């Protein structure tokens, strides 16, 4: 039985709000879903698991029809969906009366239920959010009913207000695989309990490669000696089954955090060259969060907003500071207003970046331009 596990597609969201490519990213989330379905079609995947937050918010009927249309193109792939905390089934949710294609099972209940597919001997357990928060540990006590079947648990959350999870307990429950959603980082709780992570990263904190999990579970002979089964199967504790899963890097883009060092030799032009070299190295498809650090020549100005034409630069964190030899500057201005200003600013109880900047701008104002030759 071959399956694909995805979660947190957040369809309907437009990531990187206020960036010029935000709408494009919104469309790319749909493309990602469509591409996954294409993979299911090509690879004849038996089971597609969608572990919550398929939609970013309450889905519109138009969006549900769009998703259903895509899924109906793979009638031989059984799809099991649960609602997460973002697309929870509210009283007026479009999910409530929506008719999905034959191959789609939406586990709508707010309490654990299951669906059994006889032809692939697989039972999938799960439940949907009906509220934004769930503080009961509803995953902890779900147990497979028939160990001869392939048993899969699909869940969303795993943190205090989002179905807190006792992973040890869940591991002992004996599921062959637990498909988790909610955490957008791809995280493995164990060999068989995994967060797929968001299919496409949707926020600048979701750095690194994103994608889905492809897996295969094979049932051995019913009489198989458990001591001869693979370590994974041993962990799942179930009747000679072998479980193998792999992460597939699939997302079109990746958020990359990069540090760029600045020195007194740098100009705006050389900063641009550094940014260009980074983007050339890591691909212009990616989304960048740049942290600038170091000490710059106070006579140079860096037009950080001007860098935005160089690629998908989501954010620039500026930790640079002008290189100023305050000692030298102070000595040259002992007793005058500049010297007094330096004294006053240095005795200020706040010794942070803001007061440092204030000191620099104050000196600039007092010297009329920029203190020359003081670094
Ligand atoms: Mn979530």
Short mmCIF file of C-alpha atoms in Angstrom, two decimals, residues 21-332:
data_model
loop_
_atom_site.label_atom_id
_atom_site.label_comp_id
_atom_site.label_asym_id
_atom_site.label_seq_id
_atom_site.Cartn_x
_atom_site.Cartn_y
_atom_site.Cartn_z
CA UNK A 21 4.76 38.48 -5.33
CA UNK A 22 2.15 37.71 -2.67
CA UNK A 23 -0.69 36.95 -5.12
CA UNK A 24 1.62 34.78 -7.19
CA UNK A 25 2.47 32.75 -4.07
CA UNK A 26 -1.26 32.38 -3.43
CA UNK A 27 -1.64 30.79 -6.86
CA UNK A 28 1.43 28.63 -6.31
CA UNK A 29 -0.18 27.03 -3.25
CA UNK A 30 -2.94 25.78 -5.54
CA UNK A 31 -0.37 24.68 -8.11
CA UNK A 32 1.37 22.66 -5.40
CA UNK A 33 -1.88 20.85 -4.56
CA UNK A 34 -2.53 20.21 -8.22
CA UNK A 35 1.01 18.88 -8.71
CA UNK A 36 0.64 16.49 -5.78
CA UNK A 37 -2.49 15.09 -7.36
CA UNK A 38 -0.61 14.69 -10.62
CA UNK A 39 2.04 12.70 -8.75
CA UNK A 40 -0.68 10.48 -7.25
CA UNK A 41 -2.04 9.89 -10.76
CA UNK A 42 1.34 9.07 -12.29
CA UNK A 43 2.54 6.90 -9.43
CA UNK A 44 -0.83 5.24 -8.87
CA UNK A 45 -0.70 6.19 -5.19
CA UNK A 46 -3.23 4.19 -3.18
CA UNK A 47 -3.85 6.69 -0.44
CA UNK A 48 -3.46 10.47 -0.09
CA UNK A 49 -3.55 11.74 3.50
CA UNK A 50 -4.27 15.44 4.11
CA UNK A 51 -3.58 16.11 7.78
CA UNK A 52 -5.46 19.38 8.30
CA UNK A 53 -5.31 23.01 7.24
CA UNK A 54 -5.94 22.22 3.61
CA UNK A 55 -7.44 25.71 3.66
CA UNK A 56 -6.11 28.77 5.40
CA UNK A 57 -9.54 29.82 6.67
CA UNK A 58 -13.17 28.80 6.26
CA UNK A 59 -13.23 27.60 2.64
CA UNK A 60 -15.57 29.22 0.14
CA UNK A 61 -17.79 26.87 -1.84
CA UNK A 62 -15.90 27.94 -4.94
CA UNK A 63 -12.65 26.80 -3.31
CA UNK A 64 -14.15 23.49 -2.20
CA UNK A 65 -15.36 22.85 -5.74
CA UNK A 66 -11.90 23.62 -7.04
CA UNK A 67 -10.27 21.17 -4.62
CA UNK A 68 -12.90 18.50 -5.32
CA UNK A 69 -12.40 18.95 -9.05
CA UNK A 70 -8.69 18.31 -8.69
CA UNK A 71 -9.17 15.25 -6.47
CA UNK A 72 -11.80 13.75 -8.79
CA UNK A 73 -9.05 13.45 -11.42
CA UNK A 74 -7.48 10.61 -9.39
CA UNK A 75 -10.43 8.27 -8.77
CA UNK A 76 -8.06 5.41 -7.92
CA UNK A 77 -6.32 7.34 -5.13
CA UNK A 78 -8.31 7.25 -1.94
CA UNK A 79 -8.03 10.58 -0.18
CA UNK A 80 -8.63 11.08 3.53
CA UNK A 81 -8.94 14.64 4.84
CA UNK A 82 -9.36 16.12 8.30
CA UNK A 83 -10.01 19.76 9.19
CA UNK A 84 -7.33 21.56 11.21
CA UNK A 85 -7.43 24.61 13.44
CA UNK A 86 -7.39 27.03 10.50
CA UNK A 87 -10.14 25.37 8.48
CA UNK A 88 -12.07 23.99 11.48
CA UNK A 89 -15.66 23.02 10.83
CA UNK A 90 -17.61 25.99 12.14
CA UNK A 91 -21.41 25.99 12.43
CA UNK A 92 -21.70 27.60 9.02
CA UNK A 93 -18.65 25.97 7.44
CA UNK A 94 -18.88 25.22 3.75
CA UNK A 95 -17.50 21.78 4.63
CA UNK A 96 -20.75 20.79 6.33
CA UNK A 97 -22.91 20.17 3.29
CA UNK A 98 -20.25 19.75 0.69
CA UNK A 99 -20.36 16.68 -1.51
CA UNK A 100 -16.88 15.32 -2.20
CA UNK A 101 -16.09 12.94 -5.06
CA UNK A 102 -16.41 9.18 -4.40
CA UNK A 103 -12.69 8.73 -3.73
CA UNK A 104 -12.57 11.35 -0.98
CA UNK A 105 -13.35 10.63 2.67
CA UNK A 106 -13.59 13.64 4.96
CA UNK A 107 -13.44 12.54 8.60
CA UNK A 108 -15.93 15.18 9.76
CA UNK A 109 -16.57 14.11 13.34
CA UNK A 110 -15.07 16.05 16.25
CA UNK A 111 -14.37 12.68 17.86
CA UNK A 112 -12.20 9.84 16.60
CA UNK A 113 -13.72 7.80 13.82
CA UNK A 114 -12.27 5.64 11.08
CA UNK A 115 -12.72 4.56 7.50
CA UNK A 116 -11.73 1.10 6.27
CA UNK A 117 -10.74 0.42 2.67
CA UNK A 118 -11.05 -3.28 2.09
CA UNK A 119 -9.16 -3.45 -1.21
CA UNK A 120 -6.01 -2.03 0.35
CA UNK A 121 -6.70 -3.55 3.77
CA UNK A 122 -6.16 -0.14 5.33
CA UNK A 123 -8.04 1.62 8.11
CA UNK A 124 -7.51 5.35 8.67
CA UNK A 125 -8.39 6.92 12.02
CA UNK A 126 -8.84 10.60 12.77
CA UNK A 127 -11.16 13.48 13.60
CA UNK A 128 -11.68 17.10 12.62
CA UNK A 129 -11.45 20.38 14.50
CA UNK A 130 -14.82 22.02 15.13
CA UNK A 131 -13.24 24.86 17.10
CA UNK A 132 -9.98 26.76 16.79
CA UNK A 133 -8.60 25.19 19.93
CA UNK A 134 -8.83 21.70 21.37
CA UNK A 135 -7.25 21.19 24.78
CA UNK A 136 -8.22 17.51 25.20
CA UNK A 137 -5.51 15.00 24.21
CA UNK A 138 -7.84 13.27 21.76
CA UNK A 139 -5.10 11.48 19.85
CA UNK A 140 -3.64 9.71 22.87
CA UNK A 141 -6.29 7.04 23.32
CA UNK A 142 -7.13 6.04 19.76
CA UNK A 143 -6.35 2.37 19.17
CA UNK A 144 -6.43 0.24 16.03
CA UNK A 145 -9.33 -2.21 16.07
CA UNK A 146 -7.80 -4.95 13.92
CA UNK A 147 -4.04 -5.49 13.95
CA UNK A 148 -4.19 -7.53 10.74
CA UNK A 149 -5.06 -4.35 8.87
CA UNK A 150 -2.73 -1.53 7.94
CA UNK A 151 -3.60 1.09 10.54
CA UNK A 152 -2.98 4.77 9.99
CA UNK A 153 -3.72 7.66 12.31
CA UNK A 154 -4.11 11.13 10.87
CA UNK A 155 -3.89 14.06 13.30
CA UNK A 156 -3.46 17.79 13.52
CA UNK A 157 -1.85 19.67 16.39
CA UNK A 158 0.33 18.25 19.12
CA UNK A 159 0.72 21.35 21.22
CA UNK A 160 -1.09 22.51 24.39
CA UNK A 161 -4.16 24.19 22.87
CA UNK A 162 -4.12 22.13 19.67
CA UNK A 163 -4.68 18.54 20.81
CA UNK A 164 -1.74 18.01 23.16
CA UNK A 165 -0.05 14.71 22.42
CA UNK A 166 1.68 12.13 24.58
CA UNK A 167 3.91 10.71 21.86
CA UNK A 168 4.99 7.70 23.93
CA UNK A 169 1.38 6.71 24.34
CA UNK A 170 0.64 7.25 20.68
CA UNK A 171 3.68 5.24 19.70
CA UNK A 172 2.55 2.34 21.85
CA UNK A 173 -0.94 2.43 20.31
CA UNK A 174 0.37 0.32 17.45
CA UNK A 175 -0.39 2.37 14.36
CA UNK A 176 1.76 1.57 11.37
CA UNK A 177 2.01 5.25 10.54
CA UNK A 178 0.87 8.51 12.13
CA UNK A 179 0.46 11.39 9.66
CA UNK A 180 0.64 14.67 11.53
CA UNK A 181 -0.16 18.21 10.45
CA UNK A 182 0.01 21.64 12.10
CA UNK A 183 3.70 22.19 12.68
CA UNK A 184 4.93 23.70 9.46
CA UNK A 185 8.47 22.52 9.96
CA UNK A 186 9.07 18.99 8.71
CA UNK A 187 9.66 17.16 12.00
CA UNK A 188 9.96 13.49 12.85
CA UNK A 189 8.65 12.48 16.25
CA UNK A 190 9.76 8.90 15.53
CA UNK A 191 10.25 6.58 12.55
CA UNK A 192 6.53 6.29 12.12
CA UNK A 193 5.14 9.51 13.63
CA UNK A 194 5.88 12.38 11.31
CA UNK A 195 4.94 15.94 10.51
CA UNK A 196 5.08 16.45 6.77
CA UNK A 197 5.44 20.20 7.31
CA UNK A 198 3.72 22.71 5.06
CA UNK A 199 3.73 21.56 1.44
CA UNK A 200 4.94 24.98 0.29
CA UNK A 201 6.44 27.21 2.99
CA UNK A 202 3.95 29.99 3.73
CA UNK A 203 5.84 32.15 6.21
CA UNK A 204 9.37 33.50 6.42
CA UNK A 205 10.05 31.41 9.52
CA UNK A 206 9.55 28.24 7.49
CA UNK A 207 13.10 28.06 6.19
CA UNK A 208 14.60 24.97 4.59
CA UNK A 209 13.25 22.54 2.05
CA UNK A 210 9.58 21.64 2.18
CA UNK A 211 7.57 18.91 0.60
CA UNK A 212 5.69 15.74 1.36
CA UNK A 213 6.20 12.24 2.73
CA UNK A 214 5.92 9.23 0.47
CA UNK A 215 5.52 5.89 2.16
CA UNK A 216 4.87 2.26 1.61
CA UNK A 217 3.50 -0.27 4.05
CA UNK A 218 3.71 -3.93 3.18
CA UNK A 219 1.91 -6.63 5.06
CA UNK A 220 3.93 -9.80 5.51
CA UNK A 221 2.52 -13.25 6.03
CA UNK A 222 0.00 -13.26 8.85
CA UNK A 223 2.11 -15.85 10.62
CA UNK A 224 5.29 -13.77 10.42
CA UNK A 225 7.46 -13.96 13.48
CA UNK A 226 7.57 -10.41 14.89
CA UNK A 227 11.22 -10.93 15.87
CA UNK A 228 12.09 -11.15 12.18
CA UNK A 229 10.35 -7.98 11.17
CA UNK A 230 12.16 -4.75 10.39
CA UNK A 231 12.96 -2.30 13.17
CA UNK A 232 10.23 0.07 11.97
CA UNK A 233 7.66 -2.67 11.93
CA UNK A 234 8.85 -3.69 15.38
CA UNK A 235 8.31 -0.14 16.56
CA UNK A 236 4.84 -0.05 15.11
CA UNK A 237 4.32 -3.34 16.86
CA UNK A 238 2.17 -4.84 14.23
CA UNK A 239 2.21 -8.26 12.66
CA UNK A 240 5.18 -8.43 10.35
CA UNK A 241 4.43 -5.26 8.49
CA UNK A 242 7.22 -3.20 7.00
CA UNK A 243 6.94 0.54 6.86
CA UNK A 244 9.21 2.71 4.78
CA UNK A 245 8.86 6.44 4.38
CA UNK A 246 10.89 9.13 2.67
CA UNK A 247 10.69 12.88 2.55
CA UNK A 248 10.39 14.32 -0.91
CA UNK A 249 11.60 17.87 -1.46
CA UNK A 250 8.92 19.34 -3.57
CA UNK A 251 8.23 22.99 -2.76
CA UNK A 252 8.81 25.42 -5.59
CA UNK A 253 10.51 27.97 -3.36
CA UNK A 254 12.43 28.02 -0.13
CA UNK A 255 12.91 30.72 2.49
CA UNK A 256 16.60 31.31 3.02
CA UNK A 257 18.07 33.30 5.90
CA UNK A 258 21.46 34.70 5.01
CA UNK A 259 23.99 36.88 6.82
CA UNK A 260 25.84 39.50 4.85
CA UNK A 261 28.90 41.09 6.40
CA UNK A 262 29.60 44.75 5.75
CA UNK A 263 32.95 46.47 6.29
CA UNK A 264 34.32 49.99 5.98
CA UNK A 265 35.46 49.14 2.46
CA UNK A 266 31.90 48.49 1.31
CA UNK A 267 29.79 50.77 -0.84
CA UNK A 268 26.16 50.44 -1.87
CA UNK A 269 27.43 48.93 -5.11
CA UNK A 270 29.54 46.31 -3.36
CA UNK A 271 26.60 45.44 -1.10
CA UNK A 272 24.50 44.85 -4.22
CA UNK A 273 27.25 42.60 -5.58
CA UNK A 274 27.20 40.56 -2.39
CA UNK A 275 23.43 40.17 -2.56
CA UNK A 276 23.66 39.22 -6.23
CA UNK A 277 26.31 36.60 -5.52
CA UNK A 278 24.12 35.09 -2.82
CA UNK A 279 21.05 34.96 -5.04
CA UNK A 280 23.07 33.54 -7.95
CA UNK A 281 24.40 30.83 -5.67
CA UNK A 282 21.09 29.86 -4.06
CA UNK A 283 18.70 30.46 -7.00
CA UNK A 284 16.51 33.42 -7.78
CA UNK A 285 13.45 31.27 -7.16
CA UNK A 286 14.00 31.45 -3.43
CA UNK A 287 12.75 33.93 -0.87
CA UNK A 288 15.37 35.75 1.15
CA UNK A 289 15.62 37.12 4.64
CA UNK A 290 18.86 39.08 4.80
CA UNK A 291 20.68 40.05 7.97
CA UNK A 292 23.30 42.72 7.47
CA UNK A 293 25.98 43.02 10.12
CA UNK A 294 29.29 44.76 10.59
CA UNK A 295 30.63 48.30 10.68
CA UNK A 296 30.34 50.59 7.69
CA UNK A 297 32.03 53.76 6.56
CA UNK A 298 29.84 56.55 8.01
CA UNK A 299 30.20 58.47 4.75
CA UNK A 300 28.44 55.79 2.74
CA UNK A 301 24.67 55.42 2.66
CA UNK A 302 23.05 52.10 1.90
CA UNK A 303 19.68 52.23 0.16
CA UNK A 304 18.27 49.05 1.62
CA UNK A 305 14.87 49.51 -0.02
CA UNK A 306 16.72 49.74 -3.31
CA UNK A 307 17.78 46.09 -2.90
CA UNK A 308 14.22 44.92 -3.43
CA UNK A 309 14.65 44.84 -7.20
CA UNK A 310 17.28 42.11 -6.88
CA UNK A 311 14.99 39.18 -6.07
CA UNK A 312 12.37 37.92 -3.65
CA UNK A 313 13.70 39.75 -0.62
CA UNK A 314 11.09 39.30 2.08
CA UNK A 315 12.89 41.18 4.82
CA UNK A 316 16.16 42.92 5.60
CA UNK A 317 17.34 42.94 9.18
CA UNK A 318 19.84 45.74 9.52
CA UNK A 319 22.32 45.17 12.35
CA UNK A 320 25.08 47.28 10.87
CA UNK A 321 26.58 50.26 12.64
CA UNK A 322 28.72 53.15 11.49
CA UNK A 323 32.35 52.72 12.36
CA UNK A 324 33.22 55.65 14.55
CA UNK A 325 36.16 56.13 16.85
CA UNK A 326 34.36 57.97 19.60
CA UNK A 327 37.53 58.30 21.63
CA UNK A 328 39.27 60.14 18.85
CA UNK A 329 36.23 62.22 18.00
CA UNK A 330 35.74 63.12 21.63
CA UNK A 331 39.38 64.12 22.08
CA UNK A 332 39.16 66.44 19.08
#
